[in-house]
Amino acid sequence: YNVRQNESNCRFRDIVVRKEEGFTHVLLSSQTTDNNALTPEIMKEVCRALGNAAADDSKLLLLSSVGTVFCSGLEPSYLIGRLSTDRRKESSRIADAVREFVLAFIHFKKPIVAAINGPALGLGASILPLCDVVWASERAWFQTPCAALHLTPSGCSSYTFPQILGVALANEMLFCGRKLTAQEACSRGLVSQVFWPTTFNQEVMLRVKEMASCNAVVLEESKCLVRSILMSVLEEVNEKECQMLKQLWCSTKGLEALFSYLQNKAYEK
Amino acid sequence: YNVRQNESNCRFRDIVVRKEEGFTHVLLSSQTTDNNALTPEIMKEVCRALGNAAADDSKLLLLSSVGTVFCSGLEPSYLIGRLSTDRRKESSRIADAVREFVLAFIHFKKPIVAAINGPALGLGASILPLCDVVWASERAWFQTPCAALHLTPSGCSSYTFPQILGVALANEMLFCGRKLTAQEACSRGLVSQVFWPTTFNQEVMLRVKEMASCNAVVLEESKCLVRSILMSVLEEVNEKECQMLKQLWCSTKGLEALFSYLQNKAYEK
Amino acid sequence: YNVRQNESNCRFRDIVVRKEEGFTHVLLSSQTTDNNALTPEIMKEVCRALGNAAADDSKLLLLSSVGTVFCSGLEPSYLIGRLSTDRRKESSRIADAVREFVLAFIHFKKPIVAAINGPALGLGASILPLCDVVWASERAWFQTPCAALHLTPSGCSSYTFPQILGVALANEMLFCGRKLTAQEACSRGLVSQVFWPTTFNQEVMLRVKEMASCNAVVLEESKCLVRSILMSVLEEVNEKECQMLKQLWCSTKGLEALFSYLQNKAYEK
């Protein structure tokens, strides 16, 4: 069975989009990076899929992934490759792509269900509080090792993580790279339910279909009530976070830190 | 033993009000609905009791219920009966009653202790974060199946539930009707302690009496410090939520959804 | 081994300050009070140590204590002694000292790691959400028995405790003096990790040293992103809390309540 057979998918390279009864299913399935890592091009595909789902008759969006990793965040080797070429221009371009990617989640008006079947790292973890319901497989885990990678928080996690996890755990994730298991993420509120890996997809589908049987207006207005009061805060936080990333990427030190991270990773292999 | 023997109770039909040493005890005890379901008339009685307790020498208010259900939220058959008669007028009247009911909790200056001995549903669950201390019996559970009932959130739960439970669990409750056991509600912060059903009332009374031995000014000023900073947010959220409910009740679809819910319920019996 | 041998310590009496590789270690070690209780003089020493650490090349600050108690909050006998002498003047002076102490934490720009090896009471517990990472020994516990002591919340806990613990548990701590064990504090978000008492110091040092190997700019900018959005709220809350404390201390009733608390404590012995 080939997940790419659906006709609407021909327009995408690194994601799969399936139009289902009542909802749109977007799967990260990167052909150009390992572990569903994100590049500006992949983020643009996600934005485009969200734009389509916003305009069609979908009542909600299901976000998941193909493979064993949900999303490993920004691709370090891509960052280094581009930033080495033209630091000033590329740092702007990549930060802009992150800003637009995060804004697409902030502004999406229909409920987003995230189904996390494996590790969610960096930006792949930090956007989860911008989704509305988050279910995880027992195999999933969550990490945002910002400081170790010489990066500052993104995806509004500097605001949403302390809100959800408490400031102590949020900072331990950001500063010390603390890993959360699926169960920990659930008991602390990042995830609302954990399922066994073998039945994960069925459990998710069952629930998403039931949600999609609700009235579209009620779903959208309920989300509006929950989200509208914090919309402007999230926009402001996203703006600040992306400014800071751009500034770091522009600096020589930022590039060096990324380099040394990649080298350490290479040695570990 | 008749809980209605106290003289101050003659003025109420669906609640029981007992003036105790240092505090006022309000018990939901509906004679006109099943399972302590709420109607505008019952909500007005609660508002009146809160008004009295605000003015007298009570240091705090204890809210609990007679029977095995704490409160099952708005009464669907009442809603349908009235909305079928005069949709425009009744949707306004009922939404106004909800607004005033919720405002009475938002504006109450003395601490409110809620003692939940059984299921708390819909508005009966969503007002709990507007109370100050929430204790539950092991038998209690919590559910706000808004979307399934073609309703949007009320009681400021669109703001308070994400704050307390995290956005993922709050939305799972609103969108998927996720039920929380007393233990889950406690581990996620909706409830602060769970007691055994057999000793629940004693445990609550013991603690309430100790709280009522504290200085009245300290209790009221401490509550003021905790609440004042979010007062205007809650007022705004309540206003928006009630506007949205009115709009849904005014629509033909809203009525149909309620009808079909009641029919399904009838079939299940 | 004498923790006071370091040269930079000669300037402090009730705290110990150690300049380590990449970070500053401040230990509460009161010579003038029992159980590391706080007086205006001790709070000023902490402020001075934070001021020094802000200006030097430390990347972060580690806050812990000497002895078996982390900090028992404001010293009641000191309060009574001073307030009995000159209520009006002393209530202002002590409230001002609390305000400046709390502001020093709010405004500190480098990450603060708090390592809690034993009980943290009152102001000693309420400042923890103003720290960035909080680790606790299994032996630690947390209590803010404000109402029983005729005190209102301090250290911004009227805002931060409801945010982190949920309004129900926060109020149970403030109004009913509910004690949290280290494990409870961890599962509810006040603490991010609990360690065994015997290896507590090693575990903390290991992690702090790793954090101190991160880039200083990244640490400071990450903290800025996390904290800046709530800075003005915290300043406002601190101001209100200290106003209220001053008012209570100025009143005859406030003094009487503290007196009777101390007498009860004396009887218990």
Coordinates of N, CA and C in Angstrom, one line a residue, chain A residues 21-225:
Chain A
E21 N -13.0 11.6 5.0 CA -14.3 12.0 5.3 C -14.4 13.0 6.5
G22 N -14.5 14.3 6.2 CA -14.7 15.2 7.3 C -13.4 15.8 7.8
F23 N -12.2 15.3 7.4 CA -11.0 15.9 7.9 C -9.9 15.7 6.9
T24 N -8.8 16.4 7.1 CA -7.6 16.3 6.2 C -6.5 15.7 7.1
H25 N -5.8 14.7 6.5 CA -4.7 14.1 7.2 C -3.4 14.5 6.5
V26 N -2.6 15.2 7.3 CA -1.2 15.6 6.8 C -0.2 14.7 7.5
L27 N 0.6 14.0 6.7 CA 1.7 13.2 7.3 C 3.1 13.7 6.9
L28 N 3.9 13.9 7.9 CA 5.3 14.3 7.6 C 5.9 13.0 7.0
S29 N 6.6 13.2 5.9 CA 7.2 12.0 5.2 C 8.3 12.5 4.3
S30 N 9.3 13.0 5.0 CA 10.4 13.7 4.2 C 11.2 12.8 3.4
Q31 N 11.3 13.1 2.1 CA 12.2 12.5 1.1 C 13.5 13.1 1.1
T32 N 13.7 14.3 1.6 CA 14.9 15.1 1.4 C 15.7 15.2 2.7
T33 N 15.1 14.8 3.8 CA 15.9 14.8 5.1 C 15.7 13.5 5.8
D34 N 16.6 13.2 6.8 CA 16.4 12.0 7.6 C 15.5 12.4 8.8
N35 N 14.8 11.4 9.3 CA 14.0 11.6 10.6 C 13.0 12.7 10.5
N36 N 12.4 12.9 9.4 CA 11.5 14.0 9.2 C 12.0 15.3 9.8
A37 N 13.3 15.6 9.5 CA 13.8 16.9 9.9 C 13.2 18.0 9.0
L38 N 13.1 19.2 9.5 CA 12.5 20.3 8.8 C 13.5 21.2 8.0
T39 N 13.1 21.6 6.8 CA 13.9 22.6 6.1 C 12.8 23.7 5.7
P40 N 13.3 24.8 5.3 CA 12.3 25.8 4.9 C 11.3 25.3 3.8
E41 N 11.8 24.4 2.9 CA 11.0 23.9 1.9 C 9.9 23.0 2.4
I42 N 10.3 22.2 3.4 CA 9.3 21.3 4.0 C 8.3 22.1 4.8
M43 N 8.7 23.1 5.5 CA 7.8 23.9 6.3 C 6.8 24.6 5.4
K44 N 7.3 25.0 4.2 CA 6.4 25.7 3.2 C 5.3 24.7 2.7
E45 N 5.7 23.4 2.5 CA 4.7 22.5 2.1 C 3.6 22.3 3.2
V46 N 4.1 22.3 4.5 CA 3.1 22.1 5.5 C 2.1 23.3 5.5
C47 N 2.7 24.5 5.4 CA 1.9 25.8 5.3 C 0.9 25.7 4.2
R48 N 1.3 25.2 3.1 CA 0.4 25.1 1.9 C -0.7 24.1 2.2
A49 N -0.4 23.0 2.8 CA -1.4 22.0 3.2 C -2.4 22.5 4.2
L50 N -1.9 23.3 5.1 CA -2.8 23.9 6.1 C -3.7 25.0 5.4
G51 N -3.1 25.7 4.5 CA -3.9 26.7 3.7 C -5.1 26.0 3.0
N52 N -4.8 24.9 2.3 CA -5.8 24.1 1.6 C -6.9 23.6 2.6
A53 N -6.4 23.0 3.7 CA -7.4 22.5 4.6 C -8.3 23.5 5.3
A54 N -7.7 24.7 5.4 CA -8.5 25.9 5.9 C -9.6 26.2 5.0
A55 N -9.4 26.1 3.7 CA -10.3 26.6 2.7 C -11.3 25.5 2.3
D56 N -11.0 24.2 2.4 CA -12.0 23.2 2.0 C -13.0 22.8 3.1
D57 N -13.7 21.7 2.9 CA -14.8 21.4 3.8 C -14.3 20.5 5.0
S58 N -13.0 20.4 5.2 CA -12.5 19.6 6.3 C -13.0 20.3 7.6
K59 N -13.4 19.5 8.6 CA -13.8 20.0 9.9 C -12.6 20.1 10.8
L60 N -11.6 19.3 10.6 CA -10.4 19.4 11.4 C -9.2 18.8 10.6
L61 N -8.0 18.9 11.2 CA -6.8 18.5 10.6 C -6.1 17.5 11.5
L62 N -5.7 16.4 11.0 CA -4.9 15.4 11.7 C -3.5 15.5 11.2
L63 N -2.5 15.7 12.1 CA -1.1 15.8 11.8 C -0.4 14.6 12.4
S64 N 0.3 13.8 11.5 CA 1.1 12.7 12.0 C 2.3 12.5 11.1
S65 N 2.9 11.3 11.1 CA 4.1 11.1 10.3 C 4.2 9.7 9.8
V66 N 4.9 9.6 8.7 CA 5.3 8.2 8.2 C 6.7 7.9 8.8
G67 N 6.9 6.7 9.2 CA 8.1 6.3 9.7 C 8.1 6.2 11.2
T68 N 9.3 6.1 11.9 CA 9.3 5.9 13.3 C 9.6 7.1 14.1
V69 N 9.9 8.2 13.4 CA 10.2 9.5 14.1 C 9.1 10.5 13.7
F70 N 8.5 11.2 14.6 CA 7.5 12.2 14.3 C 8.1 13.3 13.5
C71 N 9.1 14.0 14.2 CA 9.8 15.1 13.5 C 11.0 15.5 14.4
S72 N 12.1 15.6 13.8 CA 13.3 15.9 14.5 C 13.8 17.3 14.5
G73 N 12.8 18.2 14.1 CA 13.1 19.6 14.2 C 13.9 20.1 13.0
L74 N 14.5 21.3 13.1 CA 15.3 21.9 12.1 C 16.5 21.0 11.8
E75 N 16.8 20.8 10.5 CA 17.9 20.0 10.0 C 19.3 20.7 10.2
P76 N 20.1 20.2 11.2 CA 21.4 21.0 11.4 C 22.3 21.1 10.2
S77 N 22.4 20.0 9.5 CA 23.4 20.1 8.3 C 22.9 21.1 7.3
Y78 N 21.6 21.2 7.1 CA 21.0 22.2 6.2 C 21.4 23.5 6.7
L79 N 21.1 23.8 8.0 CA 21.4 25.1 8.6 C 22.9 25.5 8.3
I80 N 23.8 24.5 8.6 CA 25.2 24.8 8.5 C 25.6 25.1 7.0
G81 N 25.1 24.2 6.1 CA 25.3 24.4 4.7 C 25.0 25.8 4.2
R82 N 23.7 26.1 4.5 CA 23.2 27.4 4.0 C 23.9 28.6 4.7
L83 N 24.0 28.5 6.0 CA 24.6 29.7 6.8 C 26.1 29.9 6.4
S84 N 26.8 28.8 6.0 CA 28.2 29.0 5.6 C 28.3 29.7 4.3
T85 N 27.3 29.6 3.5 CA 27.3 30.2 2.2 C 27.1 31.7 2.3
D86 N 26.0 32.1 3.0 CA 25.7 33.5 3.0 C 25.0 33.8 4.4
R87 N 25.7 34.0 5.4 CA 25.2 34.0 6.8 C 24.0 35.0 6.9
R88 N 24.3 36.3 6.4 CA 23.3 37.3 6.6 C 21.9 37.0 5.9
K89 N 22.1 36.6 4.6 CA 20.9 36.4 3.8 C 20.1 35.1 4.3
E90 N 20.9 34.1 4.5 CA 20.3 32.8 4.8 C 19.7 32.8 6.2
S91 N 20.3 33.5 7.2 CA 19.7 33.5 8.5 C 18.3 34.2 8.5
S92 N 18.2 35.2 7.6 CA 16.9 35.9 7.5 C 15.9 34.9 6.8
R93 N 16.3 34.3 5.8 CA 15.4 33.4 5.0 C 14.9 32.3 5.9
I94 N 15.8 31.6 6.6 CA 15.4 30.5 7.4 C 14.5 30.9 8.6
A95 N 14.9 32.0 9.3 CA 14.1 32.5 10.4 C 12.7 32.9 9.9
D96 N 12.6 33.5 8.7 CA 11.3 33.8 8.1 C 10.5 32.6 7.9
A97 N 11.1 31.5 7.4 CA 10.4 30.3 7.1 C 9.8 29.7 8.4
V98 N 10.6 29.8 9.5 CA 10.2 29.3 10.8 C 9.0 30.2 11.3
R99 N 9.1 31.5 11.1 CA 8.1 32.4 11.6 C 6.7 32.1 10.9
E100 N 6.8 31.9 9.5 CA 5.6 31.6 8.8 C 5.0 30.2 9.1
F101 N 5.9 29.3 9.3 CA 5.5 27.9 9.7 C 4.7 28.0 11.0
V102 N 5.2 28.6 12.0 CA 4.6 28.7 13.3 C 3.3 29.5 13.3
L103 N 3.4 30.6 12.5 CA 2.1 31.4 12.3 C 1.0 30.6 11.7
A104 N 1.4 29.7 10.8 CA 0.3 28.9 10.1 C -0.4 28.1 11.2
F105 N 0.3 27.6 12.2 CA -0.4 26.8 13.2 C -1.2 27.8 14.1
I106 N -0.6 28.9 14.5 CA -1.3 29.9 15.4 C -2.6 30.3 14.7
H107 N -2.6 30.5 13.4 CA -3.8 31.1 12.8 C -4.8 30.1 12.2
F108 N -4.4 28.8 12.3 CA -5.3 27.8 11.7 C -6.6 27.7 12.6
K109 N -7.8 27.8 12.0 CA -9.0 28.0 12.8 C -9.7 26.7 13.1
K110 N -9.4 25.6 12.4 CA -10.1 24.4 12.7 C -9.2 23.6 13.7
P111 N -9.8 22.7 14.5 CA -9.0 22.0 15.4 C -7.9 21.1 14.7
I112 N -6.7 21.1 15.3 CA -5.6 20.3 14.9 C -5.4 19.2 15.9
V113 N -5.4 17.9 15.4 CA -5.1 16.8 16.3 C -3.7 16.3 15.9
A114 N -2.8 16.3 16.8 CA -1.4 15.8 16.5 C -1.3 14.4 17.1
A115 N -0.9 13.4 16.2 CA -0.7 12.0 16.6 C 0.8 11.7 16.5
I116 N 1.4 11.6 17.7 CA 2.9 11.5 17.8 C 3.3 10.0 18.0
N117 N 3.8 9.4 16.9 CA 4.1 8.0 17.0 C 5.5 7.7 17.4
G118 N 6.4 8.7 17.5 CA 7.8 8.5 17.8 C 8.4 9.8 18.3
P119 N 9.7 9.9 18.4 CA 10.4 11.1 18.9 C 9.9 12.4 18.3
A120 N 9.7 13.4 19.1 CA 9.4 14.7 18.6 C 10.5 15.7 19.2
L121 N 11.3 16.3 18.3 CA 12.5 17.0 18.8 C 12.4 18.5 18.3
G122 N 13.0 19.3 19.1 CA 13.1 20.8 18.7 C 11.8 21.3 18.3
L123 N 11.8 22.0 17.1 CA 10.6 22.6 16.6 C 9.4 21.5 16.4
G124 N 9.8 20.3 16.2 CA 8.8 19.2 16.1 C 8.1 19.0 17.4
A125 N 8.7 19.3 18.6 CA 8.0 19.2 19.9 C 7.4 20.5 20.2
S126 N 8.1 21.6 19.9 CA 7.6 22.9 20.4 C 6.3 23.4 19.8
I127 N 6.0 22.9 18.6 CA 4.7 23.3 18.0 C 3.5 22.6 18.6
L128 N 3.7 21.5 19.4 CA 2.6 20.7 19.8 C 1.6 21.5 20.6
P129 N 2.0 22.5 21.5 CA 1.0 23.2 22.2 C 0.1 24.1 21.3
L130 N 0.6 24.3 20.1 CA -0.2 25.1 19.1 C -1.3 24.2 18.4
C131 N -1.1 22.9 18.6 CA -2.1 21.9 18.2 C -3.2 21.8 19.3
D132 N -4.3 21.3 19.0 CA -5.4 21.4 20.0 C -5.6 20.1 20.8
V133 N -5.4 18.9 20.2 CA -5.4 17.7 20.9 C -4.1 17.0 20.5
V134 N -3.4 16.4 21.5 CA -2.1 15.7 21.2 C -2.2 14.3 21.8
W135 N -2.2 13.3 20.9 CA -2.1 12.0 21.4 C -0.7 11.4 21.0
A136 N -0.2 10.5 21.9 CA 1.1 10.0 21.7 C 1.1 8.5 21.8
S137 N 2.0 7.8 21.0 CA 2.2 6.4 21.2 C 3.2 6.3 22.4
E138 N 3.1 5.1 23.0 CA 4.1 4.8 24.1 C 5.5 5.0 23.7
R139 N 5.8 4.9 22.4 CA 7.1 5.0 21.9 C 7.6 6.4 21.7
A140 N 6.7 7.4 21.8 CA 7.1 8.8 21.6 C 7.9 9.3 22.7
W141 N 8.8 10.3 22.4 CA 9.4 11.1 23.5 C 9.7 12.4 22.9
F142 N 10.0 13.3 23.9 CA 10.0 14.8 23.6 C 11.2 15.4 24.1
Q143 N 11.9 16.2 23.3 CA 13.1 16.9 23.7 C 13.3 18.2 22.9
T144 N 13.7 19.2 23.6 CA 14.1 20.5 23.0 C 15.4 21.0 23.5
P145 N 16.5 20.4 23.0 CA 17.8 20.7 23.6 C 18.4 21.9 23.0
C146 N 17.7 23.0 23.3 CA 18.1 24.3 22.7 C 19.5 24.8 23.0
A147 N 19.7 24.9 24.3 CA 21.0 25.5 24.8 C 22.2 24.7 24.3
A148 N 22.1 23.4 24.3 CA 23.2 22.6 23.9 C 23.5 22.8 22.4
L149 N 22.5 23.1 21.6 CA 22.7 23.3 20.2 C 23.0 24.8 19.9
H150 N 23.2 25.5 20.9 CA 23.4 27.0 20.7 C 22.1 27.6 20.0
L151 N 21.0 27.1 20.4 CA 19.7 27.7 19.8 C 18.9 28.2 21.0
T152 N 18.0 29.2 20.7 CA 17.1 29.7 21.6 C 15.7 29.1 21.3
P153 N 14.7 29.1 22.2 CA 13.4 28.4 21.9 C 12.7 28.9 20.7
S154 N 11.9 28.0 20.1 CA 11.1 28.4 18.9 C 9.7 27.8 19.1
G155 N 8.9 28.1 18.1 CA 7.5 27.5 18.1 C 6.7 28.0 19.2
C156 N 7.0 29.2 19.8 CA 6.3 29.8 21.0 C 6.5 29.0 22.2
S157 N 7.5 28.0 22.2 CA 7.7 27.2 23.4 C 8.2 28.0 24.6
S158 N 8.8 29.2 24.4 CA 9.2 30.0 25.5 C 8.0 30.5 26.3
Y159 N 6.9 30.5 25.7 CA 5.6 30.9 26.4 C 4.8 29.6 26.7
T160 N 4.6 28.7 25.8 CA 3.6 27.6 26.0 C 4.2 26.6 26.9
F161 N 5.5 26.3 26.8 CA 6.0 25.2 27.7 C 5.9 25.6 29.2
P162 N 6.4 26.8 29.6 CA 6.2 27.1 31.0 C 4.7 27.1 31.4
Q163 N 3.8 27.6 30.5 CA 2.4 27.5 30.8 C 1.9 26.1 31.1
I164 N 2.3 25.2 30.3 CA 1.8 23.8 30.4 C 2.6 23.0 31.4
L165 N 3.9 23.0 31.3 CA 4.7 22.1 32.1 C 5.2 22.7 33.5
G166 N 4.9 24.0 33.7 CA 5.5 24.7 34.8 C 6.9 25.2 34.4
V167 N 7.3 26.3 35.0 CA 8.5 27.0 34.5 C 9.7 26.1 34.8
A168 N 9.7 25.3 35.9 CA 10.9 24.5 36.2 C 11.2 23.4 35.2
L169 N 10.1 22.7 34.8 CA 10.3 21.6 33.8 C 10.6 22.1 32.4
A170 N 9.9 23.2 32.1 CA 10.1 23.8 30.8 C 11.5 24.3 30.6
N171 N 12.1 24.9 31.7 CA 13.5 25.4 31.6 C 14.4 24.2 31.6
E172 N 14.1 23.1 32.3 CA 15.0 22.0 32.3 C 15.0 21.4 30.9
M173 N 13.9 21.4 30.2 CA 14.0 21.0 28.8 C 14.8 21.9 27.9
L174 N 14.6 23.2 28.1 CA 15.3 24.2 27.3 C 16.8 24.2 27.6
F175 N 17.1 24.3 28.9 CA 18.5 24.5 29.3 C 19.3 23.2 29.4
C176 N 18.7 22.2 29.8 CA 19.4 20.9 30.1 C 19.1 19.8 29.2
G177 N 18.2 20.1 28.2 CA 17.9 19.0 27.2 C 17.1 17.9 27.8
R178 N 16.4 18.1 28.9 CA 15.7 17.0 29.6 C 14.7 16.4 28.6
K179 N 14.8 15.0 28.5 CA 13.9 14.2 27.7 C 12.6 13.9 28.4
L180 N 11.5 14.0 27.8 CA 10.2 13.5 28.5 C 9.7 12.3 27.7
T181 N 9.4 11.2 28.5 CA 8.8 10.1 27.9 C 7.3 10.4 27.6
A182 N 6.7 9.6 26.8 CA 5.3 9.8 26.5 C 4.4 9.9 27.8
Q183 N 4.7 9.0 28.7 CA 3.9 9.1 30.0 C 4.2 10.3 30.8
E184 N 5.4 10.8 30.8 CA 5.7 12.0 31.5 C 5.1 13.2 30.9
A185 N 5.1 13.2 29.5 CA 4.5 14.3 28.8 C 3.0 14.3 29.0
C186 N 2.4 13.1 29.2 CA 1.0 13.1 29.5 C 0.7 13.5 30.9
S187 N 1.5 13.1 31.9 CA 1.1 13.4 33.2 C 1.4 14.9 33.5
R188 N 2.2 15.6 32.6 CA 2.5 17.0 32.8 C 1.7 17.9 31.8
G189 N 0.9 17.3 30.9 CA -0.1 18.1 30.2 C 0.3 18.4 28.7
L190 N 1.5 18.0 28.3 CA 1.9 18.3 26.9 C 1.1 17.4 26.0
V191 N 0.7 16.2 26.4 CA 0.0 15.2 25.7 C -1.2 14.8 26.5
S192 N -2.4 14.5 25.9 CA -3.5 14.3 26.7 C -3.9 12.8 26.9
Q193 N -3.3 11.9 26.0 CA -3.5 10.5 26.2 C -2.4 9.7 25.5
V194 N -2.0 8.6 26.1 CA -1.0 7.7 25.5 C -1.6 6.4 25.1
F195 N -1.2 5.9 23.9 CA -1.8 4.6 23.5 C -0.7 3.6 23.2
W196 N -1.0 2.3 23.2 CA 0.0 1.3 22.8 C 0.4 1.5 21.4
P197 N 1.7 1.3 21.1 CA 2.2 1.5 19.7 C 1.4 0.6 18.7
T198 N 1.1 -0.6 19.0 CA 0.4 -1.5 18.1 C -1.0 -1.1 17.6
T199 N -1.7 -0.4 18.5 CA -3.0 0.0 18.2 C -3.2 1.5 18.0
F200 N -2.0 2.2 18.1 CA -2.0 3.7 18.1 C -2.9 4.2 17.0
N201 N -2.5 3.8 15.7 CA -3.3 4.4 14.6 C -4.8 4.2 14.6
Q202 N -5.2 2.9 15.0 CA -6.6 2.7 15.1 C -7.3 3.6 16.1
E203 N -6.7 3.7 17.3 CA -7.2 4.5 18.4 C -7.4 5.9 17.9
V204 N -6.4 6.4 17.3 CA -6.4 7.8 16.8 C -7.5 8.0 15.8
M205 N -7.6 7.1 14.8 CA -8.6 7.2 13.7 C -10.0 7.1 14.3
L206 N -10.2 6.2 15.2 CA -11.5 6.1 15.8 C -12.0 7.4 16.4
R207 N -11.1 8.1 17.2 CA -11.4 9.3 17.8 C -11.5 10.5 16.9
V208 N -10.7 10.5 15.9 CA -10.7 11.6 14.9 C -12.0 11.6 14.1
K209 N -12.4 10.3 13.8 CA -13.7 10.2 13.0 C -14.9 10.7 13.9
E210 N -14.8 10.3 15.1 CA -15.9 10.8 16.0 C -15.9 12.3 16.1
M211 N -14.7 12.9 16.3 CA -14.7 14.3 16.3 C -15.2 15.0 15.1
A212 N -14.9 14.3 13.9 CA -15.3 14.9 12.6 C -16.8 14.7 12.4
S213 N -17.5 14.0 13.3 CA -18.9 13.9 13.2 C -19.6 15.0 13.9
C214 N -18.8 15.8 14.6 CA -19.4 17.0 15.3 C -19.7 18.1 14.3
N215 N -20.5 19.1 14.7 CA -20.8 20.2 13.8 C -19.6 21.1 13.6
A216 N -19.4 21.5 12.3 CA -18.2 22.3 12.0 C -18.1 23.6 12.7
V217 N -19.3 24.2 12.8 CA -19.4 25.6 13.4 C -19.0 25.5 14.9
V218 N -19.5 24.4 15.6 CA -19.2 24.3 17.0 C -17.7 24.0 17.2
L219 N -17.1 23.2 16.4 CA -15.7 22.9 16.5 C -14.9 24.2 16.3
E220 N -15.2 24.9 15.3 CA -14.4 26.1 15.0 C -14.6 27.2 16.0
E221 N -15.9 27.4 16.5 CA -16.1 28.4 17.4 C -15.6 28.1 18.8
S222 N -15.6 26.8 19.2 CA -15.0 26.3 20.4 C -13.5 26.6 20.4
K223 N -12.8 26.3 19.3 CA -11.4 26.6 19.2 C -11.2 28.1 19.3
C224 N -12.0 28.8 18.6 CA -11.9 30.3 18.6 C -11.9 30.8 20.1
L225 N -12.9 30.3 20.9 CA -13.0 30.7 22.3 C -11.8 30.3 23.0

